[in-house]
Amino acid sequence: MTATGVRRIGLAMLVQESNSWSARQTELGDFQTLRTGAAARELDVADEYHGAAGVVRAAGHEGVPLLRAWAMSGGPLTADAAATLERMLLDAIRAAGRLDGLYLGLHGALAADGIGDVDGHLLAAVRDLLGPEIPVAVSLDLHANLTRRMVRQADIVVGYHTYPHIDQVRTGAAAARLLIEQLTTGVRLRTYLAKRPMLVPAEAQSTGDGPIADLRRLADAVTSGGIRDVSIFPVQPWLDVGELGFAVTAVAPADHPTAQHRCDDLAETAWDRRHDFDVELYEPRAAIERARTLDGLVVLSESADSPTAGATGDSPAMVDALLRHGAGLRSLVTVADPAAVAACHDAGPGTRLSLDVGAGIDRRFHRPVRLTGEVRRLGAEPVELDGPFMKGTRYDMGRFAVVDTGLGPAVLLTEQPAPTFDLAPWRHAGLDPREADIVVVRSAHMYTQAYAPIARAALTLDLPGASTPRLDTLAFTNAPRPLYPLDS
Ligand SMILES: [Zn+2]
């Protein structure tokens, strides 16, 4: 601390959500954001780093930019990438000189080749470097898997309160505010933790309605009397690591009389309601037949192959199902398949062709499907998202092509997975979801707000995949057992 009371607070963020079943590992080159030092500060993105930095600045303290790294969900990091990122973080802390406190934005479900709990591992390394006295405040995604090591190494741990996530800035700000409180009042805060051996399908994790929303209201009601934050972590369920399970945390002074009880009570309430998290699933054919009986657009969620959950977006299962059972229904479906896109670009617009699509990256769940139709539209420009999430972001899905089968289904082929949680990619490719009978999205939940104004109904598909809602079909080997709903 300086004579004027200005604290030097390190600011760092390292976020990726790992899916243990993803068909490909995440490398350093997959980090769309990777900045150290002053360059970390200059990025204008409304993330948790932004929230923390704003609070530090507004309180008159000195924020010291260290690292800002973000990658889309995907497979676990390669050992090389994990080691490099750890070195970047530790080198930046060393280079910063004396710090009074550290804010660290993490996801909490980051895994790497050989390390299940990368976040806890990083926190232990940071703690070694800083020593026991410098407070560390951490923000996490609601899908974090809380470990004992994380809460032991960090003083303050707070998570997003929303899913779909809209409070990244609030969460970073909350963590920084508590860090400043600890630095300026001398009240030692700590994080209390309660866990239950339970997974919740992503489709049942909404904080807008349903059981998690009820738990969130209960958590808000007990955030008083010295308890500064209560966070609920239903955990992202495609993570095969130790200590996997549902968590509740509370931040309160170190000797708080009831914080641990509050966490235990909320975790027990969640456990008692575990059967309420069941999701109604539809076989592809049944979903298509159901859509046929409804007037208006029906959204079919192929959450089993969701890129925002770390899957590869190349399952052709719904192309196959719509060709078999969807004749006459105007349907839109997308498949990531660079080779098929190249074939369409080579053929040119207006050409009629036959090609195999899908299952090019992930071959474990599906086989390629024969697609015959006319190349309607070709393109390469990034799409500007205009839904409630990432609005204004220019999203690069690579080159793309629309193949119209003339039988009902039109297939949007892309080099990188299309962000179908938003309506923009369809329109970008000349397709209008409002005129469709069926739109297939690769998203468990993020799509709901964008499609609600135009959709008659939304059904979740019963399909296998790296992000399947059928958690009982995944071969967990590292997670502790028994674990609901894998074991009754
Ligand atoms: Zn999340």
Tab-separated table of C-alpha atoms and ligand atoms in Angstrom:
chain	number	residue	atom	x	y	z
A	1	MET	CA	0.000	0.000	0.000
A	2	THR	CA	1.179	3.532	-0.721
A	3	ALA	CA	1.043	6.330	1.832
A	4	THR	CA	-2.165	7.530	0.168
A	5	GLY	CA	-3.925	4.167	0.645
A	6	VAL	CA	-3.825	3.238	-3.031
A	7	ARG	CA	-3.583	-0.549	-3.421
A	8	ARG	CA	-1.858	-2.296	-6.336
A	9	ILE	CA	-4.217	-5.030	-7.531
A	10	GLY	CA	-3.191	-7.547	-10.167
A	11	LEU	CA	-5.833	-8.322	-12.816
A	12	ALA	CA	-5.802	-11.571	-14.754
A	13	MET	CA	-8.265	-13.783	-16.591
A	14	LEU	CA	-7.808	-17.257	-18.043
A	15	VAL	CA	-11.030	-18.868	-19.240
A	16	GLN	CA	-11.898	-21.982	-21.181
A	17	GLU	CA	-14.547	-24.635	-20.528
A	18	SER	CA	-13.248	-28.123	-21.201
A	19	ASN	CA	-15.397	-31.001	-22.449
A	20	SER	CA	-13.758	-34.351	-21.686
A	21	TRP	CA	-15.590	-35.962	-24.652
A	22	SER	CA	-14.640	-33.369	-27.257
A	23	ALA	CA	-13.058	-34.931	-30.338
A	24	ARG	CA	-10.131	-32.516	-30.302
A	25	GLN	CA	-7.859	-31.005	-27.669
A	26	THR	CA	-7.523	-27.257	-27.216
A	27	GLU	CA	-4.214	-25.695	-28.224
A	28	LEU	CA	-2.713	-22.303	-27.532
A	29	GLY	CA	-3.712	-21.203	-31.039
A	30	ASP	CA	-7.388	-21.751	-30.137
A	31	PHE	CA	-7.296	-18.818	-27.698
A	32	GLN	CA	-9.050	-15.989	-29.551
A	33	THR	CA	-7.928	-13.643	-26.759
A	34	LEU	CA	-4.361	-13.974	-25.480
A	35	ARG	CA	-2.843	-10.753	-24.164
A	36	THR	CA	-0.371	-9.858	-21.436
A	37	GLY	CA	0.516	-6.591	-19.713
A	38	ALA	CA	-0.921	-3.317	-21.007
A	39	ALA	CA	-2.425	-5.061	-24.058
A	40	ALA	CA	-4.742	-6.975	-21.675
A	41	ARG	CA	-6.198	-3.682	-20.456
A	42	GLU	CA	-6.798	-2.313	-23.936
A	43	LEU	CA	-9.272	-4.989	-25.022
A	44	ASP	CA	-12.833	-3.634	-25.017
A	45	VAL	CA	-14.905	-6.729	-24.167
A	46	ALA	CA	-17.694	-6.862	-21.557
A	47	ASP	CA	-16.233	-9.792	-19.612
A	48	GLU	CA	-15.444	-10.390	-15.943
A	49	TYR	CA	-11.970	-8.816	-16.295
A	50	HIS	CA	-13.692	-5.659	-17.512
A	51	GLY	CA	-15.990	-5.712	-14.457
A	52	ALA	CA	-13.124	-6.188	-12.008
A	53	ALA	CA	-10.910	-3.548	-13.632
A	54	GLY	CA	-13.759	-1.024	-13.540
A	55	VAL	CA	-14.335	-1.507	-9.797
A	56	VAL	CA	-10.609	-1.209	-8.987
A	57	ARG	CA	-10.356	1.988	-11.033
A	58	ALA	CA	-13.540	3.511	-9.592
A	59	ALA	CA	-12.287	2.849	-6.041
A	60	GLY	CA	-9.110	4.779	-6.813
A	61	HIS	CA	-6.753	1.810	-6.662
A	62	GLU	CA	-4.158	0.814	-9.233
A	63	GLY	CA	-5.144	-2.103	-11.479
A	64	VAL	CA	-2.093	-3.927	-12.821
A	65	PRO	CA	-2.944	-5.748	-16.067
A	66	LEU	CA	-1.319	-9.191	-16.139
A	67	LEU	CA	-3.062	-11.589	-18.546
A	68	ARG	CA	-6.335	-11.908	-20.467
A	69	ALA	CA	-6.906	-15.237	-22.181
A	70	TRP	CA	-10.176	-16.686	-23.497
A	71	ALA	CA	-10.980	-19.644	-25.719
A	72	MET	CA	-14.291	-21.126	-26.857
A	73	SER	CA	-15.364	-24.338	-25.140
A	74	GLY	CA	-13.559	-27.383	-26.489
A	75	GLY	CA	-11.490	-30.363	-25.497
A	76	PRO	CA	-9.026	-30.272	-22.592
A	77	LEU	CA	-5.849	-28.245	-23.130
A	78	THR	CA	-2.803	-29.983	-24.463
A	79	ALA	CA	-0.096	-30.347	-21.799
A	80	ASP	CA	1.983	-27.807	-23.752
A	81	ALA	CA	-0.790	-25.214	-23.834
A	82	ALA	CA	-1.484	-25.650	-20.113
A	83	ALA	CA	2.211	-25.241	-19.238
A	84	THR	CA	2.580	-22.171	-21.469
A	85	LEU	CA	-0.495	-20.432	-20.039
A	86	GLU	CA	0.643	-21.160	-16.475
A	87	ARG	CA	4.078	-19.732	-17.256
A	88	MET	CA	2.531	-16.616	-18.844
A	89	LEU	CA	0.416	-16.002	-15.732
A	90	LEU	CA	3.243	-16.576	-13.241
A	91	ASP	CA	5.753	-14.529	-15.284
A	92	ALA	CA	3.278	-11.640	-15.459
A	93	ILE	CA	2.766	-11.748	-11.670
A	94	ARG	CA	6.545	-11.811	-11.101
A	95	ALA	CA	7.082	-8.929	-13.537
A	96	ALA	CA	4.392	-6.834	-11.833
A	97	GLY	CA	6.465	-6.328	-8.685
A	98	ARG	CA	4.765	-5.918	-5.316
A	99	LEU	CA	0.999	-6.548	-5.401
A	100	ASP	CA	-1.438	-5.960	-2.522
A	101	GLY	CA	-4.065	-8.309	-3.975
A	102	LEU	CA	-4.953	-10.333	-7.043
A	103	TYR	CA	-8.162	-10.716	-9.020
A	104	LEU	CA	-8.243	-13.836	-11.190
A	105	GLY	CA	-11.099	-14.603	-13.600
A	106	LEU	CA	-11.307	-18.362	-14.201
A	107	HIS	CA	-13.912	-20.673	-15.688
A	108	GLY	CA	-13.597	-23.422	-13.099
A	109	ALA	CA	-14.054	-26.315	-15.547
A	110	LEU	CA	-10.672	-26.091	-17.255
A	111	ALA	CA	-8.985	-29.448	-17.719
A	112	ALA	CA	-5.762	-30.417	-19.468
A	113	ASP	CA	-3.997	-33.542	-20.562
A	114	GLY	CA	-3.022	-35.086	-17.219
A	115	ILE	CA	-4.578	-32.352	-14.998
A	116	GLY	CA	-8.294	-32.574	-14.130
A	117	ASP	CA	-8.419	-29.368	-12.087
A	118	VAL	CA	-6.279	-26.818	-13.946
A	119	ASP	CA	-7.966	-23.906	-12.137
A	120	GLY	CA	-7.032	-25.334	-8.718
A	121	HIS	CA	-3.561	-26.143	-9.986
A	122	LEU	CA	-3.079	-22.526	-11.176
A	123	LEU	CA	-4.388	-21.137	-7.893
A	124	ALA	CA	-1.919	-23.288	-5.944
A	125	ALA	CA	0.952	-22.033	-8.133
A	126	VAL	CA	-0.204	-18.424	-7.712
A	127	ARG	CA	-0.478	-18.903	-3.939
A	128	ASP	CA	3.052	-20.317	-3.811
A	129	LEU	CA	4.297	-17.228	-5.590
A	130	LEU	CA	2.315	-14.629	-3.619
A	131	GLY	CA	2.565	-16.255	-0.188
A	132	PRO	CA	-0.289	-16.744	2.306
A	133	GLU	CA	-0.993	-13.088	3.124
A	134	ILE	CA	-1.868	-11.527	-0.260
A	135	PRO	CA	-5.637	-11.928	-0.826
A	136	VAL	CA	-6.779	-13.614	-4.019
A	137	ALA	CA	-10.318	-13.145	-5.370
A	138	VAL	CA	-11.623	-15.464	-8.080
A	139	SER	CA	-14.660	-15.262	-10.339
A	140	LEU	CA	-15.999	-18.446	-11.946
A	141	ASP	CA	-18.535	-19.539	-14.543
A	142	LEU	CA	-21.738	-21.101	-13.167
A	143	HIS	CA	-20.567	-24.319	-14.881
A	144	ALA	CA	-17.423	-24.550	-12.749
A	145	ASN	CA	-16.540	-27.737	-10.883
A	146	LEU	CA	-15.590	-26.487	-7.441
A	147	THR	CA	-12.720	-28.330	-5.762
A	148	ARG	CA	-11.459	-28.143	-2.215
A	149	ARG	CA	-8.136	-26.946	-3.567
A	150	MET	CA	-9.747	-23.938	-5.287
A	151	VAL	CA	-11.467	-22.685	-2.150
A	152	ARG	CA	-8.396	-23.397	-0.009
A	153	GLN	CA	-6.051	-21.398	-2.258
A	154	ALA	CA	-8.375	-18.448	-2.963
A	155	ASP	CA	-9.827	-16.183	-0.288
A	156	ILE	CA	-12.878	-15.125	-2.278
A	157	VAL	CA	-14.739	-17.215	-4.889
A	158	VAL	CA	-17.884	-15.932	-6.621
A	159	GLY	CA	-19.708	-17.396	-9.620
A	160	TYR	CA	-22.081	-16.169	-12.306
A	161	HIS	CA	-25.651	-16.039	-11.039
A	162	THR	CA	-27.194	-16.474	-14.497
A	163	TYR	CA	-27.604	-19.117	-17.193
A	164	PRO	CA	-27.714	-18.256	-20.025
A	165	HIS	CA	-24.831	-16.100	-18.770
A	166	ILE	CA	-25.496	-12.383	-18.810
A	167	ASP	CA	-23.663	-11.290	-15.645
A	168	GLN	CA	-19.988	-11.697	-16.509
A	169	VAL	CA	-19.260	-8.020	-15.781
A	170	ARG	CA	-21.259	-8.113	-12.517
A	171	THR	CA	-19.389	-11.219	-11.354
A	172	GLY	CA	-15.916	-9.775	-11.976
A	173	ALA	CA	-17.011	-6.567	-10.268
A	174	ALA	CA	-18.375	-8.490	-7.252
A	175	ALA	CA	-15.099	-10.390	-6.821
A	176	ALA	CA	-13.050	-7.179	-7.041
A	177	ARG	CA	-15.348	-5.364	-4.605
A	178	LEU	CA	-14.892	-8.109	-2.000
A	179	LEU	CA	-11.132	-8.096	-2.578
A	180	ILE	CA	-11.012	-4.341	-1.955
A	181	GLU	CA	-13.188	-4.781	1.134
A	182	GLN	CA	-10.723	-7.295	2.534
A	183	LEU	CA	-7.758	-5.071	1.688
A	184	THR	CA	-9.202	-1.913	3.199
A	185	THR	CA	-11.146	-3.160	6.244
A	186	GLY	CA	-8.843	-5.958	7.353
A	187	VAL	CA	-11.854	-8.326	7.682
A	188	ARG	CA	-10.564	-11.695	6.522
A	189	LEU	CA	-13.055	-13.250	4.110
A	190	ARG	CA	-13.153	-16.898	3.133
A	191	THR	CA	-15.193	-19.143	0.881
A	192	TYR	CA	-17.430	-21.868	2.299
A	193	LEU	CA	-18.260	-24.879	0.125
A	194	ALA	CA	-20.888	-27.635	0.071
A	195	LYS	CA	-21.046	-30.333	-2.613
A	196	ARG	CA	-23.412	-33.090	-3.649
A	197	PRO	CA	-22.659	-36.060	-5.952
A	198	MET	CA	-25.011	-34.926	-8.703
A	199	LEU	CA	-24.989	-33.738	-12.316
A	200	VAL	CA	-27.707	-31.605	-13.884
A	201	PRO	CA	-28.371	-31.678	-17.651
A	202	ALA	CA	-27.581	-28.254	-19.172
A	203	GLU	CA	-31.159	-28.094	-20.497
A	204	ALA	CA	-32.416	-28.006	-16.884
A	205	GLN	CA	-29.996	-25.352	-15.579
A	206	SER	CA	-31.905	-22.188	-16.485
A	207	THR	CA	-31.778	-19.486	-13.839
A	208	GLY	CA	-34.872	-17.943	-15.456
A	209	ASP	CA	-37.315	-20.673	-14.427
A	210	GLY	CA	-37.349	-24.181	-12.956
A	211	PRO	CA	-35.473	-25.674	-9.994
A	212	ILE	CA	-32.200	-23.746	-10.449
A	213	ALA	CA	-34.164	-20.473	-10.543
A	214	ASP	CA	-35.854	-21.525	-7.277
A	215	LEU	CA	-32.451	-22.266	-5.718
A	216	ARG	CA	-31.125	-18.937	-6.943
A	217	ARG	CA	-33.982	-17.156	-5.158
A	218	LEU	CA	-33.202	-19.064	-1.956
A	219	ALA	CA	-29.524	-18.117	-2.345
A	220	ASP	CA	-30.427	-14.440	-2.715
A	221	ALA	CA	-32.613	-14.644	0.376
A	222	VAL	CA	-29.700	-15.829	2.565
A	223	THR	CA	-27.176	-13.336	1.159
A	224	SER	CA	-27.334	-11.116	4.233
A	225	GLY	CA	-26.091	-10.887	7.808
A	226	GLY	CA	-22.433	-10.794	6.790
A	227	ILE	CA	-22.761	-13.343	3.962
A	228	ARG	CA	-21.504	-11.347	0.969
A	229	ASP	CA	-22.274	-13.777	-1.872
A	230	VAL	CA	-23.897	-17.154	-2.392
A	231	SER	CA	-23.208	-18.875	-5.725
A	232	ILE	CA	-24.740	-22.047	-7.140
A	233	PHE	CA	-22.676	-24.268	-9.423
A	234	PRO	CA	-24.724	-26.982	-11.157
A	235	VAL	CA	-21.449	-27.826	-13.013
A	236	GLN	CA	-21.151	-28.506	-16.728
A	237	PRO	CA	-21.839	-32.224	-16.961
A	238	TRP	CA	-19.387	-33.314	-19.711
A	239	LEU	CA	-16.351	-33.195	-17.472
A	240	ASP	CA	-14.753	-36.429	-16.328
A	241	VAL	CA	-12.601	-35.302	-13.397
A	242	GLY	CA	-12.162	-35.840	-9.666
A	243	GLU	CA	-14.544	-34.122	-7.209
A	244	LEU	CA	-17.120	-33.733	-10.007
A	245	GLY	CA	-20.451	-32.576	-8.637
A	246	PHE	CA	-22.988	-29.899	-7.747
A	247	ALA	CA	-21.682	-27.091	-5.494
A	248	VAL	CA	-22.841	-24.146	-3.446
A	249	THR	CA	-20.392	-21.537	-2.153
A	250	ALA	CA	-20.710	-18.608	0.226
A	251	VAL	CA	-18.264	-15.774	0.886
A	252	ALA	CA	-18.284	-14.490	4.463
A	253	PRO	CA	-15.853	-13.562	7.255
A	254	ALA	CA	-13.599	-16.406	8.332
A	255	ASP	CA	-15.474	-17.102	11.578
A	256	HIS	CA	-19.016	-16.657	10.303
A	257	PRO	CA	-21.501	-18.622	12.448
A	258	THR	CA	-23.961	-19.751	9.741
A	259	ALA	CA	-22.305	-19.501	6.273
A	260	GLN	CA	-21.406	-23.210	6.161
A	261	HIS	CA	-24.926	-24.196	7.267
A	262	ARG	CA	-26.447	-22.014	4.543
A	263	CYS	CA	-24.325	-23.750	1.905
A	264	ASP	CA	-25.205	-27.191	3.289
A	265	ASP	CA	-28.926	-26.370	3.385
A	266	LEU	CA	-28.979	-25.142	-0.218
A	267	ALA	CA	-26.958	-28.123	-1.467
A	268	GLU	CA	-29.346	-30.467	0.360
A	269	THR	CA	-32.373	-28.715	-1.160
A	270	ALA	CA	-30.850	-29.185	-4.623
A	271	TRP	CA	-30.174	-32.853	-3.871
A	272	ASP	CA	-33.760	-33.377	-2.663
A	273	ARG	CA	-35.009	-31.954	-5.971
A	274	ARG	CA	-32.677	-34.026	-8.166
A	275	HIS	CA	-35.580	-35.737	-9.966
A	276	ASP	CA	-36.923	-32.316	-11.015
A	277	PHE	CA	-33.903	-31.891	-13.317
A	278	ASP	CA	-35.055	-34.620	-15.726
A	279	VAL	CA	-35.383	-33.339	-19.307
A	280	GLU	CA	-38.021	-34.529	-21.794
A	281	LEU	CA	-36.179	-35.835	-24.870
A	282	TYR	CA	-37.499	-36.668	-28.345
A	283	GLU	CA	-36.155	-39.206	-30.804
A	284	PRO	CA	-35.479	-37.373	-34.103
A	285	ARG	CA	-38.393	-39.019	-35.914
A	286	ALA	CA	-40.835	-38.328	-33.075
A	287	ALA	CA	-39.673	-34.703	-32.945
A	288	ILE	CA	-40.220	-34.262	-36.688
A	289	GLU	CA	-43.676	-35.870	-36.495
A	290	ARG	CA	-44.549	-33.606	-33.572
A	291	ALA	CA	-43.463	-30.569	-35.624
A	292	ARG	CA	-45.683	-31.746	-38.463
A	293	THR	CA	-48.726	-31.543	-36.189
A	294	LEU	CA	-47.937	-28.004	-35.005
A	295	ASP	CA	-48.626	-24.880	-36.979
A	296	GLY	CA	-45.596	-22.583	-37.001
A	297	LEU	CA	-41.869	-22.884	-36.405
A	298	VAL	CA	-40.612	-25.705	-34.179
A	299	VAL	CA	-37.024	-25.492	-32.936
A	300	LEU	CA	-35.259	-28.826	-32.496
A	301	SER	CA	-32.307	-28.610	-30.124
A	302	GLU	CA	-29.457	-30.928	-31.042
A	303	SER	CA	-27.747	-30.106	-27.767
A	304	ALA	CA	-25.777	-33.356	-28.045
A	305	ASP	CA	-23.438	-31.646	-30.544
A	306	SER	CA	-23.244	-28.107	-29.194
A	307	PRO	CA	-20.069	-26.139	-30.050
A	308	THR	CA	-20.610	-23.793	-27.087
A	309	ALA	CA	-20.417	-26.934	-24.926
A	310	GLY	CA	-17.203	-28.103	-26.578
A	311	ALA	CA	-18.570	-30.441	-29.266
A	312	THR	CA	-17.508	-30.202	-32.907
A	313	GLY	CA	-20.829	-29.310	-34.584
A	314	ASP	CA	-20.356	-31.869	-37.353
A	315	SER	CA	-23.080	-34.411	-36.533
A	316	PRO	CA	-25.210	-35.091	-39.647
A	317	ALA	CA	-27.858	-36.920	-37.583
A	318	MET	CA	-30.596	-34.381	-38.294
A	319	VAL	CA	-29.751	-34.112	-42.002
A	320	ASP	CA	-30.342	-37.839	-42.122
A	321	ALA	CA	-33.538	-37.692	-40.040
A	322	LEU	CA	-35.010	-34.799	-42.041
A	323	LEU	CA	-34.255	-36.519	-45.357
A	324	ARG	CA	-35.954	-39.690	-44.093
A	325	HIS	CA	-38.911	-38.254	-42.200
A	326	GLY	CA	-39.195	-34.536	-43.011
A	327	ALA	CA	-40.383	-34.523	-46.633
A	328	GLY	CA	-42.390	-31.405	-47.391
A	329	LEU	CA	-41.372	-29.635	-44.177
A	330	ARG	CA	-39.321	-26.510	-44.764
A	331	SER	CA	-36.393	-27.212	-42.468
A	332	LEU	CA	-33.031	-25.600	-41.793
A	333	VAL	CA	-30.075	-27.534	-40.465
A	334	THR	CA	-26.350	-26.845	-40.350
A	335	VAL	CA	-23.273	-29.075	-40.385
A	336	ALA	CA	-19.628	-28.071	-39.961
A	337	ASP	CA	-17.799	-29.759	-42.832
A	338	PRO	CA	-14.886	-27.931	-44.510
A	339	ALA	CA	-14.486	-30.553	-47.255
A	340	ALA	CA	-18.157	-30.336	-48.242
A	341	VAL	CA	-17.955	-26.524	-48.267
A	342	ALA	CA	-14.926	-26.717	-50.565
A	343	ALA	CA	-16.774	-29.077	-52.915
A	344	CYS	CA	-19.696	-26.639	-53.139
A	345	HIS	CA	-17.400	-23.673	-53.786
A	346	ASP	CA	-15.585	-25.650	-56.480
A	347	ALA	CA	-18.904	-26.598	-58.098
A	348	GLY	CA	-20.307	-23.065	-58.015
A	349	PRO	CA	-23.820	-21.709	-57.427
A	350	GLY	CA	-26.696	-23.372	-59.253
A	351	THR	CA	-24.862	-26.691	-59.545
A	352	ARG	CA	-26.665	-29.855	-58.572
A	353	LEU	CA	-24.428	-32.262	-56.675
A	354	SER	CA	-24.274	-35.244	-54.359
A	355	LEU	CA	-21.824	-35.355	-51.500
A	356	ASP	CA	-21.233	-36.990	-48.119
A	357	VAL	CA	-21.566	-34.557	-45.234
A	358	GLY	CA	-20.752	-34.643	-41.532
A	359	ALA	CA	-18.851	-36.846	-39.097
A	360	GLY	CA	-15.595	-35.525	-40.543
A	361	ILE	CA	-14.033	-34.627	-37.192
A	362	ASP	CA	-16.018	-36.670	-34.682
A	363	ARG	CA	-16.582	-40.181	-36.031
A	364	ARG	CA	-17.613	-41.848	-32.772
A	365	PHE	CA	-21.350	-41.146	-32.859
A	366	HIS	CA	-22.412	-40.854	-36.517
A	367	ARG	CA	-21.472	-41.736	-40.055
A	368	PRO	CA	-21.425	-39.272	-42.987
A	369	VAL	CA	-24.786	-38.773	-44.705
A	370	ARG	CA	-25.361	-38.560	-48.470
A	371	LEU	CA	-26.778	-35.162	-49.396
A	372	THR	CA	-28.122	-34.382	-52.881
A	373	GLY	CA	-29.281	-30.935	-53.917
A	374	GLU	CA	-28.533	-27.638	-55.562
A	375	VAL	CA	-25.854	-25.230	-54.370
A	376	ARG	CA	-27.962	-22.165	-53.610
A	377	ARG	CA	-25.645	-19.759	-51.924
A	378	LEU	CA	-21.925	-19.392	-51.248
A	379	GLY	CA	-20.170	-17.004	-48.898
A	380	ALA	CA	-17.170	-16.335	-46.688
A	381	GLU	CA	-17.862	-13.135	-44.729
A	382	PRO	CA	-18.078	-13.360	-40.906
A	383	VAL	CA	-21.598	-13.000	-39.528
A	384	GLU	CA	-22.541	-10.206	-37.134
A	385	LEU	CA	-24.557	-11.663	-34.246
A	386	ASP	CA	-27.712	-9.746	-33.310
A	387	GLY	CA	-29.350	-11.888	-30.590
A	388	PRO	CA	-29.201	-11.301	-26.844
A	389	PHE	CA	-25.797	-13.000	-26.482
A	390	MET	CA	-22.579	-11.612	-27.949
A	391	LYS	CA	-24.629	-9.019	-29.836
A	392	GLY	CA	-22.467	-7.149	-32.311
A	393	THR	CA	-19.733	-9.826	-32.311
A	394	ARG	CA	-18.365	-10.662	-35.755
A	395	TYR	CA	-18.372	-14.450	-35.705
A	396	ASP	CA	-16.243	-16.246	-38.275
A	397	MET	CA	-17.848	-19.506	-39.412
A	398	GLY	CA	-15.401	-19.686	-42.314
A	399	ARG	CA	-16.622	-20.195	-45.849
A	400	PHE	CA	-20.159	-21.525	-46.120
A	401	ALA	CA	-22.562	-23.012	-48.666
A	402	VAL	CA	-26.307	-23.665	-48.724
A	403	VAL	CA	-27.441	-26.885	-50.362
A	404	ASP	CA	-31.191	-27.013	-51.061
A	405	THR	CA	-32.471	-30.577	-51.363
A	406	GLY	CA	-35.728	-29.431	-52.984
A	407	LEU	CA	-37.523	-31.887	-50.664
A	408	GLY	CA	-37.898	-29.566	-47.683
A	409	PRO	CA	-34.540	-29.507	-45.903
A	410	ALA	CA	-31.956	-26.841	-46.752
A	411	VAL	CA	-28.502	-27.526	-45.322
A	412	LEU	CA	-26.096	-24.772	-44.302
A	413	LEU	CA	-22.580	-26.193	-44.573
A	414	THR	CA	-19.838	-24.234	-42.798
A	415	GLU	CA	-16.096	-24.571	-42.260
A	416	GLN	CA	-16.389	-23.661	-38.549
A	417	PRO	CA	-19.540	-24.437	-36.521
A	418	ALA	CA	-22.307	-21.887	-37.107
A	419	PRO	CA	-23.508	-20.011	-33.978
A	420	THR	CA	-27.101	-21.253	-34.227
A	421	PHE	CA	-28.005	-19.873	-30.783
A	422	ASP	CA	-28.509	-16.669	-32.821
A	423	LEU	CA	-30.799	-16.120	-35.836
A	424	ALA	CA	-28.170	-14.112	-37.732
A	425	PRO	CA	-26.214	-17.005	-39.348
A	426	TRP	CA	-29.335	-18.247	-41.141
A	427	ARG	CA	-30.182	-14.830	-42.552
A	428	HIS	CA	-26.512	-14.289	-43.379
A	429	ALA	CA	-26.767	-17.365	-45.626
A	430	GLY	CA	-30.003	-16.173	-47.238
A	431	LEU	CA	-32.287	-18.444	-45.157
A	432	ASP	CA	-35.244	-17.112	-43.200
A	433	PRO	CA	-36.045	-19.044	-40.006
A	434	ARG	CA	-39.428	-17.297	-39.740
A	435	GLU	CA	-40.569	-19.049	-42.906
A	436	ALA	CA	-39.358	-22.482	-41.778
A	437	ASP	CA	-41.331	-25.312	-40.169
A	438	ILE	CA	-38.239	-26.686	-38.398
A	439	VAL	CA	-34.917	-25.114	-37.427
A	440	VAL	CA	-32.264	-27.363	-35.876
A	441	VAL	CA	-30.038	-25.537	-33.375
A	442	ARG	CA	-26.869	-26.884	-31.778
A	443	SER	CA	-27.394	-25.387	-28.366
A	444	ALA	CA	-28.863	-26.605	-25.073
A	445	HIS	CA	-30.206	-23.364	-23.772
A	446	MET	CA	-28.536	-20.233	-25.149
A	447	TYR	CA	-30.876	-20.213	-28.156
A	448	THR	CA	-34.118	-19.851	-26.230
A	449	GLN	CA	-34.338	-16.071	-26.065
A	450	ALA	CA	-33.442	-15.450	-29.713
A	451	TYR	CA	-36.031	-17.945	-30.987
A	452	ALA	CA	-38.839	-17.343	-28.468
A	453	PRO	CA	-40.460	-14.512	-30.474
A	454	ILE	CA	-40.771	-16.639	-33.639
A	455	ALA	CA	-41.047	-20.258	-32.444
A	456	ARG	CA	-44.209	-22.181	-31.625
A	457	ALA	CA	-42.337	-24.846	-29.641
A	458	ALA	CA	-38.868	-26.146	-28.852
A	459	LEU	CA	-37.998	-29.827	-28.395
A	460	THR	CA	-34.725	-31.343	-27.186
A	461	LEU	CA	-33.430	-34.251	-29.252
A	462	ASP	CA	-32.393	-37.598	-27.823
A	463	LEU	CA	-29.063	-38.071	-29.587
A	464	PRO	CA	-25.568	-39.211	-28.643
A	465	GLY	CA	-22.641	-36.790	-28.780
A	466	ALA	CA	-19.883	-35.060	-26.840
A	467	SER	CA	-22.456	-32.768	-25.180
A	468	THR	CA	-25.397	-35.169	-25.008
A	469	PRO	CA	-28.200	-34.643	-22.490
A	470	ARG	CA	-28.112	-38.460	-22.046
A	471	LEU	CA	-25.409	-38.322	-19.390
A	472	ASP	CA	-25.917	-42.018	-18.643
A	473	THR	CA	-24.474	-42.855	-22.091
A	474	LEU	CA	-21.070	-41.276	-21.315
A	475	ALA	CA	-18.284	-43.491	-19.964
A	476	PHE	CA	-17.090	-41.555	-16.915
A	477	THR	CA	-13.893	-43.033	-15.492
A	478	ASN	CA	-12.391	-40.259	-13.318
A	479	ALA	CA	-15.496	-38.795	-11.678
A	480	PRO	CA	-16.253	-40.085	-8.165
A	481	ARG	CA	-19.065	-42.655	-7.977
A	482	PRO	CA	-21.854	-43.012	-7.160
A	483	LEU	CA	-23.000	-39.913	-9.053
A	484	TYR	CA	-26.618	-39.043	-9.838
A	485	PRO	CA	-28.097	-39.650	-12.445
A	486	LEU	CA	-25.434	-42.123	-13.626
A	487	ASP	CA	-26.076	-44.299	-10.578
A	488	SER	CA	-29.485	-44.661	-9.025
B	1	ZN	ZN	-21.060	-21.606	-18.527
